[in-house]
C-alpha cells in the first residue's frame, strides 16, 4: 500500500475528476489536512511505530485482542454482541446511550396519530425503525424470497447530464441526481391510503469457479429489477443499486480517525505501481456545508455518523430531521398524492418530525456501540491465517490499524489504537461488483473498503452469513472470490492457496 502524502491526492484531483466524468476545474483544489495537528512530534513517531504492519506472526500483537482500544466490549458472545455501550463511556453518559437505543428501536407510525411524538412515518418508506434494518445492530441481508426486503433497498440515481449538473457534483454540492418520479430510493412500503412505489425483484445465476487446487465454488450473480411500479417506468438514465444495511459497531471511532491518516493511503494514480489506487471520497458535511472526507456508506457518501443517521431517517423511514427537514421524505413533485399526505410535524415539539434532540440521541447511540473483543487472536491457526492475509496483499486495502485523534469531542474515543481493517477509501472492484451508479467521486465500479471488525460474529448477531454490498456472497470465501479490479491480485493469490491455507485465512477473519 502506498503511503504517499495526502497532497498527492489533491494535486491529482483533476485526474480523479476526469475518471468520474466531472469538470476538472471544479474538482481540483479541495484542501484537507496532510498532517495530524493533534499530536506532538514524539507522539507522531509513536503512532507511526504502533500502526506499522507487523512482520511477526509468531504471537498476537500487543493489545490486538482489544480491537477497539479501551472502548472494546468484553461481554460474552451472544446475539447482542453488537449492542453494548463502549466500555469506557462515563456513567453520566449512559442515560443518553439508553435513550438513543430506545429511539433507534422506536416504531414510527403514520400521521395523524394519537401518539403524536411517534407519528410522521413516510409517506413512503422502507422500514418503520432503525432496528428494522439493523437487526441487533448488525448487517442486513437480501430478502431471500421473503415478503419484504426490510434490511435491503435499491438506490436510484442518474449521472450528471449538463455542465451545471457536472459542476454541482464536482463541487460536492450533490453526489448524483434522483429519478424524476421515484426519487433517490425505491420505497416498497407506504402509509395507509397510499400505494408503495414498487417492489425489488432479484434473480440469481449460479457460476462455478475452480480454485488452484481443483476445489470448485459456486458464486451467484444477481440481477435486479423493479416490478409493480406505481407511476410508470423508471427514467431510462436511472441506475438501480442494491444496498444492505451495515453493522453499527465502531462508527464513532471511524469518525475519530484523522483525515490525514486516511489520506496517507490514497494513491489515485497508482504512482507506486502496486495496482492499488485508492482515492478519497470528497463530500460536504450536511450540517456545516464544509468540504469533508467521506467515510460512511457503501460509497463513502457521508462524512459523519450524524450525516448517515439523518440520511437514513429521511430515505429509509421518511422522517424529517433538522438536517433533512422535508417532512414528505423522498416524495417527488410527480407523486402528488404522496405530497398531499399528512405529516407528523408537531410545532409544540419542534419544526421536524424528529427534532434536534432525537437526532442527537440516535447519533450518540450510533457513535458509541462497542466493537467486541477478538476471539482466539493468539491461536496458532489464527496467526497462520493472519500471516497469509498479510502476504496475499489483503492489507493493501484492509489496512489493519489506526490511532484516533487526541482531541475528539467524545473523550471515550480519544487516542485509541483501533483495528478496523479498512483504509476507508474508494477502490475499483471490477466488473463483477460494479453497479454502474456514480456517487460523488465514486464511479460505478468503485466501493469504499468496508471495515472487517466484527465480521466473524455475523451469524451469531444477524442470523445469517451473507456478505458484500448486496448480500450475494453466502460465505467469506465467496466474498473474497467476488473481488476484482484493484483486488484481483489478492483474490487470485487466495484462489491459488492450498486448501489448508485458505481455511486458515478464513479462521483469521472469523476471529475479528
Coordinates of C-alpha atoms in Angstrom, one line a residue:
X1 CA 0.0 0.0 0.0
X2 CA 1.3 3.4 -0.9
X3 CA 1.8 5.9 2.0
X4 CA 2.2 8.8 -0.4
X5 CA 1.4 12.2 1.2
X6 CA -2.2 13.3 1.1
X7 CA -1.2 16.2 -1.2
X8 CA -0.7 13.7 -4.0
X9 CA -4.5 13.2 -4.0
X10 CA -5.2 16.9 -4.3
X11 CA -2.5 17.6 -6.8
X12 CA -4.1 14.9 -9.0
X13 CA -7.7 15.6 -8.2
X14 CA -8.1 16.7 -11.8
X15 CA -7.4 13.1 -12.9
X16 CA -9.9 11.7 -10.4
X17 CA -12.4 14.2 -11.8
X18 CA -11.9 13.0 -15.4
X19 CA -12.2 9.4 -14.4
X20 CA -15.5 10.2 -12.8
X21 CA -16.7 12.4 -15.6
X22 CA -16.6 15.7 -13.7
X23 CA -15.4 19.2 -14.6
X24 CA -11.7 19.2 -14.0
X25 CA -11.5 22.9 -13.0
X26 CA -14.2 22.4 -10.3
X27 CA -13.0 19.1 -8.9
X28 CA -9.4 20.3 -8.3
X29 CA -8.5 22.4 -5.3
X30 CA -10.1 20.7 -2.3
X31 CA -8.0 21.1 0.7
X32 CA -7.9 18.6 3.6
X33 CA -5.1 18.1 6.2
X34 CA -2.0 16.3 5.0
X35 CA -0.6 16.0 8.6
X36 CA -2.0 15.5 12.0
X37 CA -2.2 18.6 14.1
X38 CA -3.4 16.9 17.4
X39 CA -0.1 15.3 18.3
X40 CA 3.5 16.3 19.3
X41 CA 6.3 15.1 17.1
X42 CA 7.1 12.4 19.7
X43 CA 3.6 11.2 19.6
X44 CA 3.5 11.2 15.8
X45 CA 6.5 8.9 15.9
X46 CA 4.8 6.6 18.4
X47 CA 1.7 6.4 16.2
X48 CA 3.8 5.6 13.1
X49 CA 5.6 2.8 15.0
X50 CA 2.5 1.2 16.5
X51 CA 0.4 1.3 13.3
X52 CA 3.2 -0.1 11.1
X53 CA 2.0 -3.6 9.8
X54 CA 3.7 -6.4 11.7
X55 CA 6.1 -8.9 10.3
X56 CA 6.0 -11.1 13.3
X57 CA 3.2 -13.7 13.2
X58 CA 4.5 -16.0 16.0
X59 CA 2.3 -14.3 18.5
X60 CA -0.6 -11.8 18.8
X61 CA 0.4 -8.2 18.8
X62 CA 0.1 -6.2 22.0
X63 CA -3.5 -5.0 22.5
X64 CA -4.6 -6.8 19.3
X65 CA -7.5 -8.6 21.1
X66 CA -8.9 -5.2 22.2
X67 CA -9.5 -4.2 18.6
X68 CA -11.3 -1.0 19.5
X69 CA -8.9 0.1 22.2
X70 CA -10.4 1.0 25.6
X71 CA -13.9 1.1 24.0
X72 CA -13.8 -2.6 23.3
X73 CA -16.6 -4.7 24.7
X74 CA -15.5 -7.8 26.6
X75 CA -19.1 -9.1 27.2
X76 CA -19.8 -12.7 26.4
X77 CA -20.6 -13.5 22.8
X78 CA -24.3 -13.5 22.2
X79 CA -26.8 -12.2 19.6
X80 CA -26.5 -8.9 21.4
X81 CA -22.7 -8.6 20.9
X82 CA -23.1 -5.5 18.7
X83 CA -25.5 -3.7 21.1
X84 CA -23.2 -3.0 24.0
X85 CA -22.1 0.5 25.0
X86 CA -18.4 1.5 24.6
X87 CA -16.6 0.1 27.7
X88 CA -15.1 3.4 28.7
X89 CA -18.1 5.7 28.5
X90 CA -18.5 7.6 31.7
X91 CA -21.5 6.7 33.9
X92 CA -23.2 10.1 33.4
X93 CA -23.4 9.5 29.6
X94 CA -25.0 6.0 29.8
X95 CA -28.5 7.6 30.0
X96 CA -28.0 9.3 26.6
X97 CA -27.0 5.9 25.2
X98 CA -30.1 4.2 26.6
X99 CA -32.4 6.9 25.3
X100 CA -30.7 6.7 21.9
X101 CA -31.2 3.0 21.9
X102 CA -34.9 3.4 22.7
X103 CA -35.2 5.8 19.8
X104 CA -33.2 3.5 17.5
X105 CA -35.8 0.8 18.2
X106 CA -38.8 3.1 18.1
X107 CA -41.6 2.1 15.6
X108 CA -42.8 5.2 13.8
X109 CA -46.5 5.4 12.8
X110 CA -48.4 7.3 10.1
X111 CA -49.9 10.7 10.8
X112 CA -52.2 11.7 12.2
X113 CA -52.0 9.6 15.3
X114 CA -52.8 9.8 19.0
X115 CA -49.1 9.1 19.6
X116 CA -48.1 12.5 18.3
X117 CA -44.4 12.1 19.3
X118 CA -44.2 9.0 17.2
X119 CA -46.1 9.9 14.0
X120 CA -44.8 11.1 10.7
X121 CA -43.8 7.8 9.1
X122 CA -43.3 8.0 5.4
X123 CA -45.5 8.7 3.5
X124 CA -43.2 6.4 1.5
X125 CA -40.7 4.2 3.5
X126 CA -38.7 1.0 3.6
X127 CA -38.7 0.4 7.4
X128 CA -40.6 1.7 10.5
X129 CA -37.5 1.8 12.7
X130 CA -33.7 1.9 12.5
X131 CA -33.6 -1.5 14.2
X132 CA -35.8 -3.0 11.4
X133 CA -32.8 -2.8 9.1
X134 CA -30.0 -3.1 11.6
X135 CA -31.4 -6.1 13.5
X136 CA -29.4 -6.5 16.7
X137 CA -27.3 -3.6 15.3
X138 CA -25.9 -6.0 12.8
X139 CA -25.7 -6.2 9.0
X140 CA -28.7 -6.7 6.7
X141 CA -29.4 -9.4 4.2
X142 CA -31.3 -9.9 0.9
X143 CA -35.0 -10.9 1.2
X144 CA -34.3 -14.5 0.1
X145 CA -37.8 -15.0 -1.1
X146 CA -39.4 -13.4 1.9
X147 CA -42.3 -10.9 1.7
X148 CA -40.2 -7.8 2.5
X149 CA -36.7 -6.6 1.7
X150 CA -36.6 -4.7 5.0
X151 CA -32.8 -4.6 5.5
X152 CA -32.0 -4.2 1.8
X153 CA -33.2 -1.5 -0.6
X154 CA -32.5 0.0 -4.0
X155 CA -30.8 3.3 -4.5
X156 CA -32.0 5.2 -7.6
X157 CA -29.9 7.8 -9.4
X158 CA -28.5 9.1 -12.6
X159 CA -25.3 10.8 -13.5
X160 CA -24.9 14.5 -14.4
X161 CA -26.3 15.4 -17.8
X162 CA -25.4 19.1 -18.1
X163 CA -22.4 21.3 -17.4
X164 CA -24.3 22.8 -14.5
X165 CA -25.0 19.4 -13.0
X166 CA -21.4 18.3 -13.5
X167 CA -20.3 21.4 -11.7
X168 CA -22.6 20.6 -8.8
X169 CA -21.3 17.1 -8.4
X170 CA -17.6 18.1 -8.8
X171 CA -18.1 20.8 -6.2
X172 CA -19.5 18.2 -3.8
X173 CA -22.8 20.0 -3.6
X174 CA -24.7 16.8 -4.7
X175 CA -23.5 13.2 -5.1
X176 CA -25.9 12.4 -8.1
X177 CA -29.4 13.0 -9.3
X178 CA -32.6 11.2 -8.4
X179 CA -35.1 9.5 -10.7
X180 CA -37.5 12.3 -11.7
X181 CA -40.5 10.3 -10.4
X182 CA -39.3 7.8 -7.8
X183 CA -36.6 9.9 -6.2
X184 CA -33.4 8.7 -4.6
X185 CA -34.6 5.4 -3.3
X186 CA -37.3 2.8 -4.2
X187 CA -39.7 2.7 -1.3
X188 CA -41.6 -0.6 -1.2
X189 CA -43.9 0.4 1.7
X190 CA -46.4 3.3 2.2
X191 CA -48.7 4.6 4.8
X192 CA -52.5 3.7 4.6
X193 CA -54.2 5.4 1.6
X194 CA -51.0 5.5 -0.5
X195 CA -49.6 2.9 -2.8
X196 CA -45.9 1.8 -2.5
X197 CA -43.6 2.8 -5.3
X198 CA -42.8 -0.7 -6.4
X199 CA -41.0 -3.9 -5.4
X200 CA -37.5 -5.1 -5.8
X201 CA -37.0 -8.3 -7.8
X202 CA -33.9 -10.4 -7.7
X203 CA -32.8 -13.4 -9.7
X204 CA -29.5 -15.3 -9.4
X205 CA -27.4 -17.1 -11.9
X206 CA -25.0 -19.7 -10.4
X207 CA -21.4 -19.6 -11.7
X208 CA -18.8 -22.3 -10.9
X209 CA -15.3 -21.2 -10.1
X210 CA -12.4 -23.6 -9.9
X211 CA -9.7 -22.9 -7.4
X212 CA -6.0 -23.6 -7.8
X213 CA -6.2 -27.0 -6.0
X214 CA -9.2 -28.1 -8.0
X215 CA -11.9 -27.3 -5.5
X216 CA -15.0 -25.7 -7.0
X217 CA -17.1 -22.9 -5.5
X218 CA -20.5 -21.7 -6.8
X219 CA -20.9 -18.0 -6.9
X220 CA -24.3 -16.4 -7.5
X221 CA -24.5 -13.4 -9.9
X222 CA -27.6 -11.3 -9.0
X223 CA -29.8 -9.5 -11.4
X224 CA -32.0 -6.7 -10.2
X225 CA -35.2 -5.2 -11.5
X226 CA -38.2 -3.3 -10.2
X227 CA -41.8 -4.5 -10.5
X228 CA -45.3 -3.1 -9.8
X229 CA -44.2 0.4 -10.4
X230 CA -46.9 2.8 -9.4
X231 CA -46.1 5.7 -11.7
X232 CA -44.8 4.1 -14.9
X233 CA -41.3 3.1 -15.8
X234 CA -38.1 4.5 -14.3
X235 CA -36.3 7.1 -16.3
X236 CA -34.0 5.4 -18.9
X237 CA -31.0 7.1 -17.4
X238 CA -31.8 5.8 -13.8
X239 CA -29.5 3.2 -12.4
X240 CA -30.5 0.9 -9.6
X241 CA -28.1 -0.2 -6.9
X242 CA -28.9 -2.7 -4.1
X243 CA -27.6 -2.0 -0.6
X244 CA -27.8 -4.0 2.6
X245 CA -27.6 -2.3 6.0
X246 CA -24.2 -2.3 7.5
X247 CA -23.2 -3.2 11.1
X248 CA -23.4 -0.3 13.5
X249 CA -20.3 -1.0 15.6
X250 CA -17.3 1.3 16.0
X251 CA -18.8 4.2 14.0
X252 CA -17.6 6.9 16.4
X253 CA -14.1 5.6 16.3
X254 CA -14.1 5.6 12.5
X255 CA -15.2 9.3 12.6
X256 CA -12.3 9.9 15.0
X257 CA -9.6 8.7 12.6
X258 CA -7.7 11.8 11.5
X259 CA -8.3 12.7 7.9
X260 CA -4.6 12.9 7.2
X261 CA -4.0 9.3 8.3
X262 CA -6.7 8.0 5.9
X263 CA -5.5 10.3 3.1
X264 CA -1.9 9.0 3.6
X265 CA -3.0 5.7 2.0
X266 CA -4.6 7.4 -1.1
X267 CA -2.7 6.8 -4.4
X268 CA -5.3 7.6 -7.1
X269 CA -2.7 7.4 -9.9
X270 CA -1.1 4.3 -8.5
X271 CA 2.2 6.1 -8.5
X272 CA 4.0 3.2 -6.8
X273 CA 2.8 0.7 -9.4
X274 CA 1.3 -1.8 -6.9
X275 CA -2.0 -2.0 -8.7
X276 CA -3.9 -0.3 -5.8
X277 CA -5.2 3.2 -6.5
X278 CA -7.5 4.0 -3.6
X279 CA -8.9 7.5 -3.7
X280 CA -10.7 9.6 -1.1
X281 CA -14.4 10.5 -1.3
X282 CA -14.8 14.2 -1.0
X283 CA -18.2 15.3 0.3
X284 CA -19.9 18.0 2.2
X285 CA -20.9 17.8 5.8
X286 CA -24.7 18.1 5.7
X287 CA -24.8 20.3 8.8
X288 CA -21.9 22.7 8.2
X289 CA -21.8 22.6 4.4
X290 CA -18.0 22.4 4.6
X291 CA -15.9 20.0 2.5
X292 CA -15.1 16.8 4.4
X293 CA -13.8 13.3 3.9
X294 CA -16.5 10.8 3.2
X295 CA -16.2 7.7 5.5
X296 CA -19.7 6.2 5.8
X297 CA -22.0 4.4 3.4
X298 CA -21.1 1.8 0.8
X299 CA -19.7 4.6 -1.4
X300 CA -18.4 6.8 1.4
X301 CA -21.1 9.4 0.6
X302 CA -21.4 10.7 4.2
X303 CA -18.8 12.4 6.3
X304 CA -20.2 11.8 9.8
X305 CA -22.3 9.4 11.8
X306 CA -24.9 12.2 12.1
X307 CA -25.0 12.6 8.3
X308 CA -25.5 8.9 7.9
X309 CA -28.2 8.8 10.6
X310 CA -30.1 11.8 9.1
X311 CA -29.9 10.3 5.6
X312 CA -31.4 7.0 6.9
X313 CA -34.2 8.9 8.7
X314 CA -35.1 10.7 5.5
X315 CA -34.9 8.0 2.9
X316 CA -35.5 4.7 4.8
X317 CA -38.2 5.8 7.3
X318 CA -39.4 9.1 5.8
X319 CA -38.9 11.1 9.0
X320 CA -37.7 14.7 8.8
X321 CA -34.8 16.0 11.0
X322 CA -33.1 19.4 11.3
X323 CA -30.5 18.1 8.7
X324 CA -33.2 16.9 6.3
X325 CA -36.3 19.0 7.2
X326 CA -38.6 17.8 4.4
X327 CA -41.5 16.0 6.1
X328 CA -42.5 14.3 2.8
X329 CA -39.3 12.4 2.7
X330 CA -38.4 11.1 -0.7
X331 CA -41.7 12.1 -2.3
X332 CA -41.1 13.9 -5.7
X333 CA -43.2 16.5 -7.4
X334 CA -44.6 13.8 -9.7
X335 CA -46.0 11.9 -6.7
X336 CA -48.7 14.5 -5.9
X337 CA -50.8 12.2 -3.7
X338 CA -47.7 11.5 -1.6
X339 CA -47.0 15.2 -1.1
X340 CA -50.6 15.7 0.0
X341 CA -50.4 13.2 2.8
X342 CA -50.4 14.5 6.4
X343 CA -47.1 14.9 8.2
X344 CA -46.1 14.3 11.7
X345 CA -44.7 17.8 12.5
X346 CA -45.9 19.0 15.9
X347 CA -45.0 22.6 16.3
X348 CA -45.0 22.3 20.1
X349 CA -42.3 19.7 19.8
X350 CA -40.2 21.2 17.0
X351 CA -40.1 22.1 13.4
X352 CA -39.4 18.5 12.3
X353 CA -40.9 15.1 12.9
X354 CA -37.7 14.1 14.7
X355 CA -36.5 17.3 16.2
X356 CA -32.8 18.0 17.2
X357 CA -32.7 16.1 20.5
X358 CA -33.9 12.9 18.8
X359 CA -31.3 13.1 16.1
X360 CA -28.7 14.0 18.7
X361 CA -29.5 10.9 20.8
X362 CA -29.7 8.5 17.9
X363 CA -26.3 9.8 16.7
X364 CA -24.8 9.4 20.2
X365 CA -26.1 5.8 20.4
X366 CA -24.7 5.0 16.9
X367 CA -21.3 6.6 17.7
X368 CA -20.9 4.5 20.9
X369 CA -21.9 0.9 20.0
X370 CA -18.9 -1.1 21.1
X371 CA -16.8 -3.4 18.9
X372 CA -16.5 -6.8 20.5
X373 CA -13.1 -8.2 21.6
X374 CA -11.3 -10.7 19.4
X375 CA -11.7 -14.4 19.8
X376 CA -8.7 -16.7 19.6
X377 CA -6.4 -13.9 18.5
X378 CA -3.3 -15.8 19.7
X379 CA -4.3 -19.3 18.5
X380 CA -1.7 -20.8 16.0
X381 CA -4.3 -21.3 13.3
X382 CA -5.5 -17.7 13.6
X383 CA -1.9 -16.4 13.5
X384 CA -1.2 -18.6 10.4
X385 CA -4.3 -17.1 8.7
X386 CA -3.2 -13.6 9.7
X387 CA 0.2 -14.1 8.0
X388 CA -1.5 -15.4 4.9
X389 CA -3.9 -12.4 4.9
X390 CA -0.9 -10.0 5.0
X391 CA 1.2 -11.9 2.5
X392 CA -1.6 -12.2 -0.1
X393 CA -1.9 -8.4 -0.1
X394 CA -5.3 -8.0 1.6
X395 CA -3.9 -5.3 3.9
X396 CA -3.3 -3.1 0.8
X397 CA -7.0 -2.0 1.2
X398 CA -7.9 -3.6 4.5
X399 CA -5.4 -1.5 6.5
X400 CA -5.1 -3.1 10.0
X401 CA -4.6 -0.2 12.4
X402 CA -5.2 3.5 13.1
X403 CA -4.8 5.7 16.2
X404 CA -7.7 8.1 16.7
X405 CA -7.4 11.8 17.3
X406 CA -6.4 13.0 20.8
X407 CA -8.8 16.0 20.6
X408 CA -12.0 14.1 19.8
X409 CA -15.3 15.7 21.1
X410 CA -16.1 12.4 22.9
X411 CA -13.3 11.6 25.4
X412 CA -14.1 7.9 25.2
X413 CA -12.8 7.8 21.6
X414 CA -9.7 9.9 22.1
X415 CA -6.2 8.5 21.2
X416 CA -7.3 4.8 20.9
X417 CA -5.4 2.2 19.0
X418 CA -8.1 0.5 16.8
X419 CA -8.0 -2.4 14.3
X420 CA -10.8 -1.8 11.8
X421 CA -9.0 -3.4 8.8
X422 CA -10.1 -0.8 6.3
X423 CA -8.5 2.2 4.6
X424 CA -11.9 3.9 4.1
X425 CA -11.0 4.8 0.5
X426 CA -12.7 4.1 -2.8
X427 CA -11.4 1.3 -4.9
X428 CA -12.3 -0.1 -8.3
X429 CA -13.6 -3.6 -7.5
X430 CA -14.1 -4.7 -11.1
X431 CA -16.9 -5.6 -13.4
X432 CA -18.3 -8.3 -11.2
X433 CA -19.3 -6.0 -8.3
X434 CA -20.0 -2.9 -10.5
X435 CA -23.4 -1.3 -10.0
X436 CA -23.0 1.3 -12.7
X437 CA -24.0 4.0 -10.2
X438 CA -21.9 7.1 -9.8
X439 CA -22.0 8.6 -6.2
X440 CA -19.9 11.7 -5.9
X441 CA -16.3 10.9 -6.9
X442 CA -17.1 7.1 -6.7
X443 CA -17.7 5.6 -10.2
X444 CA -20.0 2.8 -10.9
X445 CA -17.1 0.3 -10.3
X446 CA -15.9 1.8 -7.0
X447 CA -16.8 1.0 -3.4
X448 CA -15.5 2.1 0.0
X449 CA -13.4 -0.6 1.7
X450 CA -15.7 -1.9 4.5
X451 CA -14.2 -2.4 7.9
X452 CA -13.8 -6.1 8.9
X453 CA -14.0 -5.9 12.7
X454 CA -16.9 -8.0 13.9
X455 CA -17.3 -9.9 10.7
X456 CA -16.7 -13.2 12.4
X457 CA -19.9 -12.7 14.5
X458 CA -22.2 -12.1 11.6
X459 CA -24.1 -15.4 12.1
X460 CA -24.3 -15.0 15.8
X461 CA -25.6 -11.4 15.7
X462 CA -27.5 -11.3 12.4
X463 CA -28.6 -14.9 12.0
X464 CA -27.0 -15.2 8.5
X465 CA -23.7 -15.2 6.6
X466 CA -24.5 -13.0 3.6
X467 CA -21.7 -10.6 2.7
X468 CA -20.9 -7.7 0.3
X469 CA -23.0 -4.7 -0.5
X470 CA -25.9 -6.8 -1.8
X471 CA -25.5 -9.9 0.2
X472 CA -24.8 -12.1 -2.8
X473 CA -21.9 -13.9 -1.1
X474 CA -23.1 -16.8 1.1
X475 CA -19.7 -17.2 2.8
X476 CA -16.5 -15.3 3.4
X477 CA -14.9 -17.5 0.7
X478 CA -17.5 -16.3 -1.9
X479 CA -17.0 -12.7 -0.8
X480 CA -13.3 -12.9 -1.5
X481 CA -13.8 -14.6 -4.8
X482 CA -16.0 -11.7 -6.0
X483 CA -13.1 -9.3 -5.6
X484 CA -11.8 -7.9 -8.9
X485 CA -10.3 -4.8 -10.2
X486 CA -7.7 -3.5 -7.8
X487 CA -8.3 -6.5 -5.6
X488 CA -7.9 -9.1 -8.4
X489 CA -4.2 -9.8 -7.5
X490 CA -5.1 -10.6 -3.9
X491 CA -8.2 -12.6 -5.0
X492 CA -6.0 -14.7 -7.3
X493 CA -3.5 -15.2 -4.6
X494 CA -6.3 -16.6 -2.3
X495 CA -7.6 -18.8 -5.1
X496 CA -4.2 -20.3 -5.6
X497 CA -3.6 -21.2 -2.0
X498 CA -3.8 -24.8 -0.8
X499 CA -7.0 -25.8 1.0
X500 CA -5.5 -25.6 4.5
X501 CA -4.1 -22.1 3.9
X502 CA -7.4 -20.8 2.6
X503 CA -9.1 -22.3 5.7
X504 CA -6.5 -20.6 8.0
X505 CA -7.2 -17.2 6.3
X506 CA -10.9 -17.7 6.9
X507 CA -10.2 -18.6 10.5
X508 CA -8.4 -15.3 10.9
X509 CA -11.3 -13.4 9.5
X510 CA -13.7 -15.2 11.8
X511 CA -11.7 -14.1 14.8
X512 CA -12.2 -10.4 14.0

